[in-house]
CSV table of C-alpha atoms and ligand atoms in Angstrom, one decimal:
chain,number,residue,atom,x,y,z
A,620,UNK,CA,5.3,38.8,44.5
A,621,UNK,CA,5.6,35.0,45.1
A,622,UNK,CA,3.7,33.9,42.1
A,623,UNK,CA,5.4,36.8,39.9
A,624,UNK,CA,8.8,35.3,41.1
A,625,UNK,CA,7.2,31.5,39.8
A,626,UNK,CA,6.3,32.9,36.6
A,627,UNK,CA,9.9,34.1,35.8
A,628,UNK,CA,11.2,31.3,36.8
A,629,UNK,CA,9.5,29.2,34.0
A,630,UNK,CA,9.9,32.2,31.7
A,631,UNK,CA,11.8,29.8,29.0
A,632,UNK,CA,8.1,28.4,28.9
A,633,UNK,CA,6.5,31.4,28.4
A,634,UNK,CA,5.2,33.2,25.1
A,635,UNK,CA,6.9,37.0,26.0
A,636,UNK,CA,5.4,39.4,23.7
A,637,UNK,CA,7.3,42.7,24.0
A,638,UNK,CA,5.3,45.6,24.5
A,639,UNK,CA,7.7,48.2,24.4
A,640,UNK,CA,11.1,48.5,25.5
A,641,UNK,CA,11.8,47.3,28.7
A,642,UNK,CA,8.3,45.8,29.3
A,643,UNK,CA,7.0,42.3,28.3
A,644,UNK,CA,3.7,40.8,28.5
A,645,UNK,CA,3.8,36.8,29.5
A,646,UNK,CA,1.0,35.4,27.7
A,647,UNK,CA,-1.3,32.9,29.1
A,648,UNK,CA,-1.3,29.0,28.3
A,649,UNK,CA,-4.2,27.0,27.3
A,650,UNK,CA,-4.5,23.3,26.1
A,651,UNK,CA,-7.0,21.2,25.3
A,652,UNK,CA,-7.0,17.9,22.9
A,653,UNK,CA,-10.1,16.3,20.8
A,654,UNK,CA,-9.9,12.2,20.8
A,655,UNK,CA,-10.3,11.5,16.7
A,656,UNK,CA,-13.2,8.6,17.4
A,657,UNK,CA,-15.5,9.8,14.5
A,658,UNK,CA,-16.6,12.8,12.9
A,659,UNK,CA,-17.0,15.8,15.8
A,660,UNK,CA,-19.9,16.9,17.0
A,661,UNK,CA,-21.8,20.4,17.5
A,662,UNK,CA,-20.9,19.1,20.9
A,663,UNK,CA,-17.2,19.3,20.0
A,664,UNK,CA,-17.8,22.5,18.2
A,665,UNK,CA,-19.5,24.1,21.1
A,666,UNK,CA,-18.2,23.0,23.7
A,667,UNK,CA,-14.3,23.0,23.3
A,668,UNK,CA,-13.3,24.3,19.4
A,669,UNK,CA,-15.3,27.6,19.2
A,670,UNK,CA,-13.3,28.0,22.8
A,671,UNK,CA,-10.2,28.3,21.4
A,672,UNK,CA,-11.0,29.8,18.3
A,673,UNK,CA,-12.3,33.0,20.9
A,674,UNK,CA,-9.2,32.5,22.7
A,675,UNK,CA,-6.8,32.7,19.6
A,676,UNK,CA,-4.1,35.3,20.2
A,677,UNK,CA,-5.0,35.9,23.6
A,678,UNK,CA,-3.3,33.0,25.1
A,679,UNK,CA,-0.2,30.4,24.1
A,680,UNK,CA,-2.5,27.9,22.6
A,681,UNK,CA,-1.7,24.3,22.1
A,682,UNK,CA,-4.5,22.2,20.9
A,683,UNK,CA,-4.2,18.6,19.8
A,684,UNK,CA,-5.5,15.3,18.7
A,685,UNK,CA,-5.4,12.7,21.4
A,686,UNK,CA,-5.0,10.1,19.0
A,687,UNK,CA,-3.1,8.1,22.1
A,688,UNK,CA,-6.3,8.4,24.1
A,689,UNK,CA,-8.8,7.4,21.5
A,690,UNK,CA,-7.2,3.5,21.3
A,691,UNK,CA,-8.4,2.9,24.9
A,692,UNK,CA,-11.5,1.9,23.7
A,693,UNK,CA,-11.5,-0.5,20.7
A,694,UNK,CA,-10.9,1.2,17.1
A,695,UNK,CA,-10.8,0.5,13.3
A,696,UNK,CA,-7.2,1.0,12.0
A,697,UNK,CA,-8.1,2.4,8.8
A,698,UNK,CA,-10.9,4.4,10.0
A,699,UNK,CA,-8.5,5.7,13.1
A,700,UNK,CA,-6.2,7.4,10.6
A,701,UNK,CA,-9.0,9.1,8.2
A,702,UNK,CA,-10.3,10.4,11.9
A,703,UNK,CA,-6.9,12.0,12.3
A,704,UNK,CA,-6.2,13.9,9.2
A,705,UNK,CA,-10.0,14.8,8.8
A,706,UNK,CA,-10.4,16.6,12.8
A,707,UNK,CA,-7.2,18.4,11.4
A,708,UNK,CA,-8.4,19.7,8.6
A,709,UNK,CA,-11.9,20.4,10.9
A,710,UNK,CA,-9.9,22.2,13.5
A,711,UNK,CA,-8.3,25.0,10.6
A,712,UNK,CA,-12.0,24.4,8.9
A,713,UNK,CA,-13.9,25.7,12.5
A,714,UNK,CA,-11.7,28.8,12.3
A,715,UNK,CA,-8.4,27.6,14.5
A,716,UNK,CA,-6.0,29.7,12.6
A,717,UNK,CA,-2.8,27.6,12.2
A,718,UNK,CA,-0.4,30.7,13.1
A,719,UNK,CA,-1.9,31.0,16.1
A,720,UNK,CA,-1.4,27.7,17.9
A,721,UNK,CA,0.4,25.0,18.2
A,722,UNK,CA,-1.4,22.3,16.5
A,723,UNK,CA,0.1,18.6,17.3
A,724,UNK,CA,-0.2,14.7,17.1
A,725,UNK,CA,-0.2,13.2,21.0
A,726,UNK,CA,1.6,10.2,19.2
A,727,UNK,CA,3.7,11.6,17.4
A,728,UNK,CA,5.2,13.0,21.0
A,729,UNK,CA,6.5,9.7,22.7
A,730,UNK,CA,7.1,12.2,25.8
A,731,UNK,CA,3.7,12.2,26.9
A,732,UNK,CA,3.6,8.7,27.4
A,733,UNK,CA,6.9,8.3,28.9
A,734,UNK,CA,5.8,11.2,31.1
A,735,UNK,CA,2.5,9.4,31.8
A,736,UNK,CA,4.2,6.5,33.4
A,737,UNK,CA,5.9,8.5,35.7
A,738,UNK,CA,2.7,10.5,36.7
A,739,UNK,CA,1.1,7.0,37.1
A,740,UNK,CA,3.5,6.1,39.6
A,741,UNK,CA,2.7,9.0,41.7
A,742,UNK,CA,-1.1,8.4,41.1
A,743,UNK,CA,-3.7,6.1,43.4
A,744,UNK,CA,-5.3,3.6,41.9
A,745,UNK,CA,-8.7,4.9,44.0
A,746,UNK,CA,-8.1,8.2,42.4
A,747,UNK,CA,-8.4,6.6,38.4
A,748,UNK,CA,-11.1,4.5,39.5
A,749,UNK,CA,-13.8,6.7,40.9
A,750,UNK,CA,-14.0,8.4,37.4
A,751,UNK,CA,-17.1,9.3,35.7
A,752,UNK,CA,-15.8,8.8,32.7
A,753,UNK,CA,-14.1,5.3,33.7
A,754,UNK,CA,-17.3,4.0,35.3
A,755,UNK,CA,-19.5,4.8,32.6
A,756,UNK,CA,-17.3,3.4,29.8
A,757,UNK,CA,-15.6,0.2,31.7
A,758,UNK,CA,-19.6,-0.5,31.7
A,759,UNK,CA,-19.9,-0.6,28.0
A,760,UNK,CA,-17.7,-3.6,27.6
A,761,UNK,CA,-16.6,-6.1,30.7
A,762,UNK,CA,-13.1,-6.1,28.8
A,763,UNK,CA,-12.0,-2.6,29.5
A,764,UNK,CA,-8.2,-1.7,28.9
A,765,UNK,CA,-5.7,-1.2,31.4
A,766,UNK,CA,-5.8,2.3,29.7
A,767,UNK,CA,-9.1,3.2,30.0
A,768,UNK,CA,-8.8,3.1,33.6
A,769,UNK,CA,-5.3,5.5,33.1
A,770,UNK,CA,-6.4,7.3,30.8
A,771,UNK,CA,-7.2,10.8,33.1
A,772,UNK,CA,-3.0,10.0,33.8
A,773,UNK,CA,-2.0,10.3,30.3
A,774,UNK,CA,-4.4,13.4,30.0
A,775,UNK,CA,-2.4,14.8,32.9
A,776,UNK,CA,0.6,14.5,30.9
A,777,UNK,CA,-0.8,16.2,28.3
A,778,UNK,CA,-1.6,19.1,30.6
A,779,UNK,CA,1.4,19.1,32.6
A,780,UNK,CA,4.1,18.9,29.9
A,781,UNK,CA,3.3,22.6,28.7
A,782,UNK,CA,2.6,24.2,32.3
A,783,UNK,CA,-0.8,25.2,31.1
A,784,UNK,CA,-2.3,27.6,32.8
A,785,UNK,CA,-6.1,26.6,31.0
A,786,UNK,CA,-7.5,23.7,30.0
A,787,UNK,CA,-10.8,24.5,28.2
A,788,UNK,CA,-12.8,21.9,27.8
A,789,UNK,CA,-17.1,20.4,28.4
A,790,UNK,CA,-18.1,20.0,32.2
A,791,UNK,CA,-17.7,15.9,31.2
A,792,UNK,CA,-13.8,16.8,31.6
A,793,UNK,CA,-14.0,18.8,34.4
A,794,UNK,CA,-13.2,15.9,37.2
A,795,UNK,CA,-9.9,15.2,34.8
A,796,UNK,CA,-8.7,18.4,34.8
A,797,UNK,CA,-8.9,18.4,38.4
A,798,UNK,CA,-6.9,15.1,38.9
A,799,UNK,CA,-4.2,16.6,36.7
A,800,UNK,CA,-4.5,19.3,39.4
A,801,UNK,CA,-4.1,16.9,42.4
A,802,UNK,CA,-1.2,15.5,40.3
A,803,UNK,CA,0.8,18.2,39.8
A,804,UNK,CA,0.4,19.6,43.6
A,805,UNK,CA,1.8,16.4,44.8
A,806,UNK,CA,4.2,16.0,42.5
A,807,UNK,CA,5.5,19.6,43.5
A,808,UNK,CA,5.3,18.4,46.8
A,809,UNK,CA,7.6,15.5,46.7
A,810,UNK,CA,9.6,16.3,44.0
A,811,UNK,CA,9.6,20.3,43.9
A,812,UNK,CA,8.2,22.8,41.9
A,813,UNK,CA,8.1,21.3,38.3
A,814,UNK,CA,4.8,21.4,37.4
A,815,UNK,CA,2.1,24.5,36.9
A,816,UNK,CA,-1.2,23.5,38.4
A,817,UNK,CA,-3.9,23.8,36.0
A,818,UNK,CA,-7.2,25.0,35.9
A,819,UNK,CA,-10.0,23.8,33.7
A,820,UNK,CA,-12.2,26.7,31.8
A,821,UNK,CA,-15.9,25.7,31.2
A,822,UNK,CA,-17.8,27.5,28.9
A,823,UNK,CA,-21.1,29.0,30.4
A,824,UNK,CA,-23.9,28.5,27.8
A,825,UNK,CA,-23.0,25.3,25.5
A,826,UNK,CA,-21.5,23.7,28.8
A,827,UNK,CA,-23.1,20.4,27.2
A,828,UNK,CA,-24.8,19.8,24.3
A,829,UNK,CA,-27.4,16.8,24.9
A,830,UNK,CA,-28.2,14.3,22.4
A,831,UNK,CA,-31.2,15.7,20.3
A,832,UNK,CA,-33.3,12.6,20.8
A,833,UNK,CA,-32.1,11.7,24.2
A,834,UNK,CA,-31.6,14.6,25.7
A,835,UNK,CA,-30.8,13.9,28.9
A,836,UNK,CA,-27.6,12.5,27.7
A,837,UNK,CA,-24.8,14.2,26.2
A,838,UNK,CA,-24.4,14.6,22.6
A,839,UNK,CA,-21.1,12.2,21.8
A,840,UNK,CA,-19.4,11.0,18.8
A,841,UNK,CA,-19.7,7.7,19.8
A,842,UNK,CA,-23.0,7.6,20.0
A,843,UNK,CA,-24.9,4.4,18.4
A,844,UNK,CA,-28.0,6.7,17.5
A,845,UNK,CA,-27.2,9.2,14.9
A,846,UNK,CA,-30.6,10.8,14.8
A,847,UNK,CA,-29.9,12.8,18.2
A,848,UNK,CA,-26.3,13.8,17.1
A,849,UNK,CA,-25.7,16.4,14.5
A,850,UNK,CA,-21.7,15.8,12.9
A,851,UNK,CA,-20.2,18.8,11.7
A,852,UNK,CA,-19.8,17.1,7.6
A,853,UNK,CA,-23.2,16.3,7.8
A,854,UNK,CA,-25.2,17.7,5.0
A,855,UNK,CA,-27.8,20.3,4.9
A,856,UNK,CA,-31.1,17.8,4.9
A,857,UNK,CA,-29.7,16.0,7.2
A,858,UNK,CA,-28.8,18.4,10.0
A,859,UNK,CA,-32.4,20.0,9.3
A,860,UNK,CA,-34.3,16.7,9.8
A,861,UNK,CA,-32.2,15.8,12.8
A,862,UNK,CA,-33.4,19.4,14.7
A,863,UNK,CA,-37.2,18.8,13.4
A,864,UNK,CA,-37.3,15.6,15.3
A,865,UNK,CA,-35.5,16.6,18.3
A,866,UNK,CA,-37.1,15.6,21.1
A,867,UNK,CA,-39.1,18.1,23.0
A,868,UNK,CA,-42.1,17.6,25.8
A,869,UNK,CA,-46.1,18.5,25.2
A,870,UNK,CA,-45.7,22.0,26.3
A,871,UNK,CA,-45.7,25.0,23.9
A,872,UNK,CA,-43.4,27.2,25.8
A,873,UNK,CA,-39.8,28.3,24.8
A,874,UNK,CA,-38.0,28.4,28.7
A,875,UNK,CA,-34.9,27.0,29.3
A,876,UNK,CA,-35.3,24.7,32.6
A,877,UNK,CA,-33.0,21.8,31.7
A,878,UNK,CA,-34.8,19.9,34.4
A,879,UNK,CA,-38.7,19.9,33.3
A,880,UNK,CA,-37.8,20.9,29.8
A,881,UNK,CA,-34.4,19.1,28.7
A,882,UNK,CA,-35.2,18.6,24.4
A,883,UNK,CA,-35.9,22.4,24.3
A,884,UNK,CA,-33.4,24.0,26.7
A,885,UNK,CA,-31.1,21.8,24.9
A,886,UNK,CA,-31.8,23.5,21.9
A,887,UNK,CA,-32.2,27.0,23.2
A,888,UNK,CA,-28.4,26.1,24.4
A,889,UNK,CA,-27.4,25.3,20.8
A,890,UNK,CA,-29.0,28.8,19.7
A,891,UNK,CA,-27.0,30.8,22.5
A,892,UNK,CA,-23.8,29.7,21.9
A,893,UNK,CA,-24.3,29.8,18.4
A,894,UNK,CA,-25.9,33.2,17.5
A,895,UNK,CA,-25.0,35.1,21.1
A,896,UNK,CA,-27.7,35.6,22.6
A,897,UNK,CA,-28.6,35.1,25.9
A,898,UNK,CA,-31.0,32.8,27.6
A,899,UNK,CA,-32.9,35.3,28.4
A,900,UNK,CA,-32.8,37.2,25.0
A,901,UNK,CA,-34.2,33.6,23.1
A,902,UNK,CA,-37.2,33.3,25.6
A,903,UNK,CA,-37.9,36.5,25.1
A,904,UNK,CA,-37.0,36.8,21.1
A,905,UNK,CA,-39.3,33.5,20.5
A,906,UNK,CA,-42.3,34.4,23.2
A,907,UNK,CA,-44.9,34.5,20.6
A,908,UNK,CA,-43.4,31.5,18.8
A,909,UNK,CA,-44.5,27.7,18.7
A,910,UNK,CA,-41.9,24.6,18.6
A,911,UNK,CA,-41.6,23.9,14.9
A,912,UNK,CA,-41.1,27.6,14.4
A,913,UNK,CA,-38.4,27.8,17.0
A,914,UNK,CA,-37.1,24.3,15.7
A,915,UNK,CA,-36.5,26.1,12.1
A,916,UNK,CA,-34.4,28.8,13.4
A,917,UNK,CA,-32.4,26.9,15.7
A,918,UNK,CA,-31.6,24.6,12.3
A,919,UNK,CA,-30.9,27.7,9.9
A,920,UNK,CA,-28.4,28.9,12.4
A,921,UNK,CA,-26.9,25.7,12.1
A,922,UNK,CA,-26.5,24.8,9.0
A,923,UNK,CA,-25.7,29.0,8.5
A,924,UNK,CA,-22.5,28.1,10.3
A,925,UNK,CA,-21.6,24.5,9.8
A,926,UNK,CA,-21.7,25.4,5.6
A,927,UNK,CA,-19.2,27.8,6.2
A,928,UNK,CA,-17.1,25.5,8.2
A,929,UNK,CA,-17.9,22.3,5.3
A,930,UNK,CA,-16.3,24.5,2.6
A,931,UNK,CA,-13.2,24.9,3.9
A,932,UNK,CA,-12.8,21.7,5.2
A,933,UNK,CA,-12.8,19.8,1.5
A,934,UNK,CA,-11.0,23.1,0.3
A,935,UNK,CA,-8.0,22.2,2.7
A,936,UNK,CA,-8.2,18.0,3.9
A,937,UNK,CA,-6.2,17.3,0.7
A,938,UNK,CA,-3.6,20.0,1.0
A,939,UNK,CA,0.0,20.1,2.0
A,940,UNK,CA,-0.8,22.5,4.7
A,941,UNK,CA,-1.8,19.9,7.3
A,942,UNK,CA,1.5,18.3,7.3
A,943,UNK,CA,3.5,21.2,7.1
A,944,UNK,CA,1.2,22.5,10.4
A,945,UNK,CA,1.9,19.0,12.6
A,946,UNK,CA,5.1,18.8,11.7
A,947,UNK,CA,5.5,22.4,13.5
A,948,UNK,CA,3.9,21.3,15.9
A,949,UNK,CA,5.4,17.7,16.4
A,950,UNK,CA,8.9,19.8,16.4
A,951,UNK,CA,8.0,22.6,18.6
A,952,UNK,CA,6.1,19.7,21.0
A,953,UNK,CA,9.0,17.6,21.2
A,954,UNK,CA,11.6,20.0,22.4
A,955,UNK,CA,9.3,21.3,24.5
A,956,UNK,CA,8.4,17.8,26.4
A,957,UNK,CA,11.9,16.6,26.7
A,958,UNK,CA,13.1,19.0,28.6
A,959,UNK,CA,9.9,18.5,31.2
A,960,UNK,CA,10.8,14.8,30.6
A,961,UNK,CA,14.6,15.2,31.6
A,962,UNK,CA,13.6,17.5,34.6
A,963,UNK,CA,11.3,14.4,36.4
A,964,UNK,CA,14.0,11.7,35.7
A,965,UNK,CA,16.3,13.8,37.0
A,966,UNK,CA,14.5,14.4,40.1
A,967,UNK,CA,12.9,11.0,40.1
A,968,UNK,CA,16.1,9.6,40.8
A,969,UNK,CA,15.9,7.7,37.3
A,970,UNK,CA,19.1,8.4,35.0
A,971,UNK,CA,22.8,7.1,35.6
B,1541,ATP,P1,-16.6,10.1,22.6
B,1541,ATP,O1,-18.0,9.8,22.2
B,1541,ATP,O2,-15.5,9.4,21.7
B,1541,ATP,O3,-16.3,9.9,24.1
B,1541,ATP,P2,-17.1,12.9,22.7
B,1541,ATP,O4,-18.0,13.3,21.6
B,1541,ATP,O5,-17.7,12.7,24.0
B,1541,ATP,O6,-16.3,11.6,22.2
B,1541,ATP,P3,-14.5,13.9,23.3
B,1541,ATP,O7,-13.5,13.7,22.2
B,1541,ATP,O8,-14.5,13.1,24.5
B,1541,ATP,O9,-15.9,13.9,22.7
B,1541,ATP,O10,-14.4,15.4,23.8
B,1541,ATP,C1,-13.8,16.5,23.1
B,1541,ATP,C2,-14.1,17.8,23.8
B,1541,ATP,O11,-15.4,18.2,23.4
B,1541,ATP,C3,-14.0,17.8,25.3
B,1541,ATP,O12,-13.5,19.0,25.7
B,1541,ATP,C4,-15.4,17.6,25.7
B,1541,ATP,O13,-15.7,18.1,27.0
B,1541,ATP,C5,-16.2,18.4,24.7
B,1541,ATP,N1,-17.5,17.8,24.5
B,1541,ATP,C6,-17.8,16.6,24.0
B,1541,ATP,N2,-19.1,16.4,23.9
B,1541,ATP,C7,-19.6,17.6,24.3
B,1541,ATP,C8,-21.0,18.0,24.4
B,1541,ATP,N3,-22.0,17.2,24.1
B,1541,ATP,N4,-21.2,19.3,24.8
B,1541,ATP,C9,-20.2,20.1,25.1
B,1541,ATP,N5,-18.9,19.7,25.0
B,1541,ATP,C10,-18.6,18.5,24.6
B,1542,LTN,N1,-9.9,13.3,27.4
B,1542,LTN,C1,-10.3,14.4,26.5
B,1542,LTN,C2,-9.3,14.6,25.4
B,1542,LTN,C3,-8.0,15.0,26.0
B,1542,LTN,C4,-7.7,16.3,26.6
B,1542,LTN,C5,-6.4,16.2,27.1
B,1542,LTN,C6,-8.5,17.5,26.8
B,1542,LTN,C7,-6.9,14.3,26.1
B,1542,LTN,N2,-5.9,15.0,26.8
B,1542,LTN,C8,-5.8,17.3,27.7
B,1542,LTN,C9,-7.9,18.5,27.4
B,1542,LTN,C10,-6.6,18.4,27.9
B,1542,LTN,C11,-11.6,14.1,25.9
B,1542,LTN,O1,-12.0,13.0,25.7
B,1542,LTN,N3,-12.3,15.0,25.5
């Protein structure tokens, strides 16, 4: 009765879908955001698009571009901007149906900074700072931004504006999500109840996609070596040649045991979340069969789906559509955020 009571109270943030008269159905919300740092990967696909295209009209869905996250790390202007508009265009071209969510630019949004800074100041600098994420990348280059290290705070933001109920994302986000989580309770706690907490919704088979040559890590956009990362605009040959010379080990069997086999449980992961099946179902279905053979089907399936997805992409990356759908979003966003934003000042104690 408690939580039903919580839920009403944030009903003006809920999608209410009537059913029939006198009964209404509050929808679910999920979030999730890609950074636009280079052509998206079957990781990407797998592991947080093909999400929320399975989720579409189920839940109040807001999926963006963390454009705002993506300068943390050093970036070409010009190249920034074609990343934008193209992982638009790729999100409608993976089967994100426009109508169905609210598609927006985290810059275009100054609340979610604004809002960040305030969540900042309620956040531990021991908490942004045993990171993953932050240690791995603040190792790539001695002269990390301030933001990398606050970066999990602005994704908070993100999270917290909407009172999202999901956050769907790869397991490599998982520690995020729950910071946003530890956020958001003590910010309830000091401030009262503003904030839904979150949780973060990993999927089971693509969890993460390892790099095809490396395959004990994960498959990223910004990876240097683009032989053991397949890009969702790359071309036929090329995604066929990258899964021929995946990495595999001297054996001849086709088990998944991430641990003694990584190259070809990585691939029998790309198969399941690609065709359906389960682990289980590929061991069995390819018994009989040797790598190369197994190999050729894993790269037909691909390149089966990823043509589908190429066609609409150049069909749409020049249209008027992508405007008209951020600028629904950006509006929708906006309204949405200062409200949230007006709410903490006012409890912050910040405002005249
Ligand atoms: P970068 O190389 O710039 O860090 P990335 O490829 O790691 O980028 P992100 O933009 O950080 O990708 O992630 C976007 C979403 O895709 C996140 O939800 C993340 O968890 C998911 N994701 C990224 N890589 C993989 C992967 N290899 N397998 C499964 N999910 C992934
Ligand atoms: N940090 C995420 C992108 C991201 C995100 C978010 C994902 C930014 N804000 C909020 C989910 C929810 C990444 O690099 N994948």
């Amino acid at each position: 009765m408690k939580g039903l009571k919580k839920i009403f109270k944030n009903i003006e943030n809920y999608c209410i879908i009537d059913l029939c008269e006198g009964m209404c159905f509050i929808m679910k919300k999920v979030l999730t955001g890609l950074q636009p740092t280079g052509v998206i990967t079957l990781g990407n696909y797998i592991g947080a698009i093909k999400q929320m295209v399975d989720m579409q009209g189920k839940y109040d869905s807001f999926l963006f571009i963390a454009d705002m996250h993506a300068i943390t790390v050093p970036q070409d202007s010009i190249e920034l901007s074609k990343n934008i508009r193209s992982l638009i265009a790729l999100y409608i071209a993976c089967g994100i149906d426009p109508e169905k969510h609210t598609i927006f630019l985290q810059s275009e949004n100054i609340y979610h900074a604004n809002i960040s800074w305030m969540l900042e100041c309620n956040t531990y600098y021991g908490e942004v700072s045993r990171m993953t994420q932050f240690k791995d990348k603040s190792k790539k280059n001695a002269n990390f931004s301030v933001g990398l290290l606050t970066y999990p705070v602005l994704m908070a933001a993100d999270i917290l504006i909407y009172d999202i109920d999901y956050v769907p994302v790869g397991v490599d986000q998982k520690q995020h999500v729950e910071l946003a989580r530890d956020i958001a309770i003590r910010f309830n706690k000091k401030y009262g109840d503003i904030f839904n907490v979150p949780d973060a919704l990993i999927t089971k088979s693509g969890t993460k996609i390892m790099d095809l040559q490396d395959p004990l890590h994960k498959m990223s956009k910004s990876s240097d070596n683009q032989k053991g990362v397949i890009r969702l605009l790359d071309d036929e040959k090329t995604i066929r040649k990258k899964i021929m010379s995946a990495t595999t080990d001297s054996e001849m069997s086709i088990v998944f045991d991430p641990e003694n086999k990584p190259g070809i449980s990585n691939l029998i992961n790309i198969y399941s979340s690609l065709s359906g099946l389960s682990l289980a179902e590929i061991e069995n279905k390819f018994k009989e069969s040797n790598y190369g053979t197994f190999k050729k089907e894993v790269a037909d399936l691909v390149v089966g789906e990823l043509s589908i997805i190429q066609k609409k992409y150049y069909e749409i990356l020049n249209s008027d559509l992508l405007d008209k759908v951020l600028d629904d979003g950006r509006n929708k966003t906006l309204a949405i955020a200062k409200e949230k934003y007006e709410l903490m000042k006012n409890k912050i104690g910040i405002h005249r």
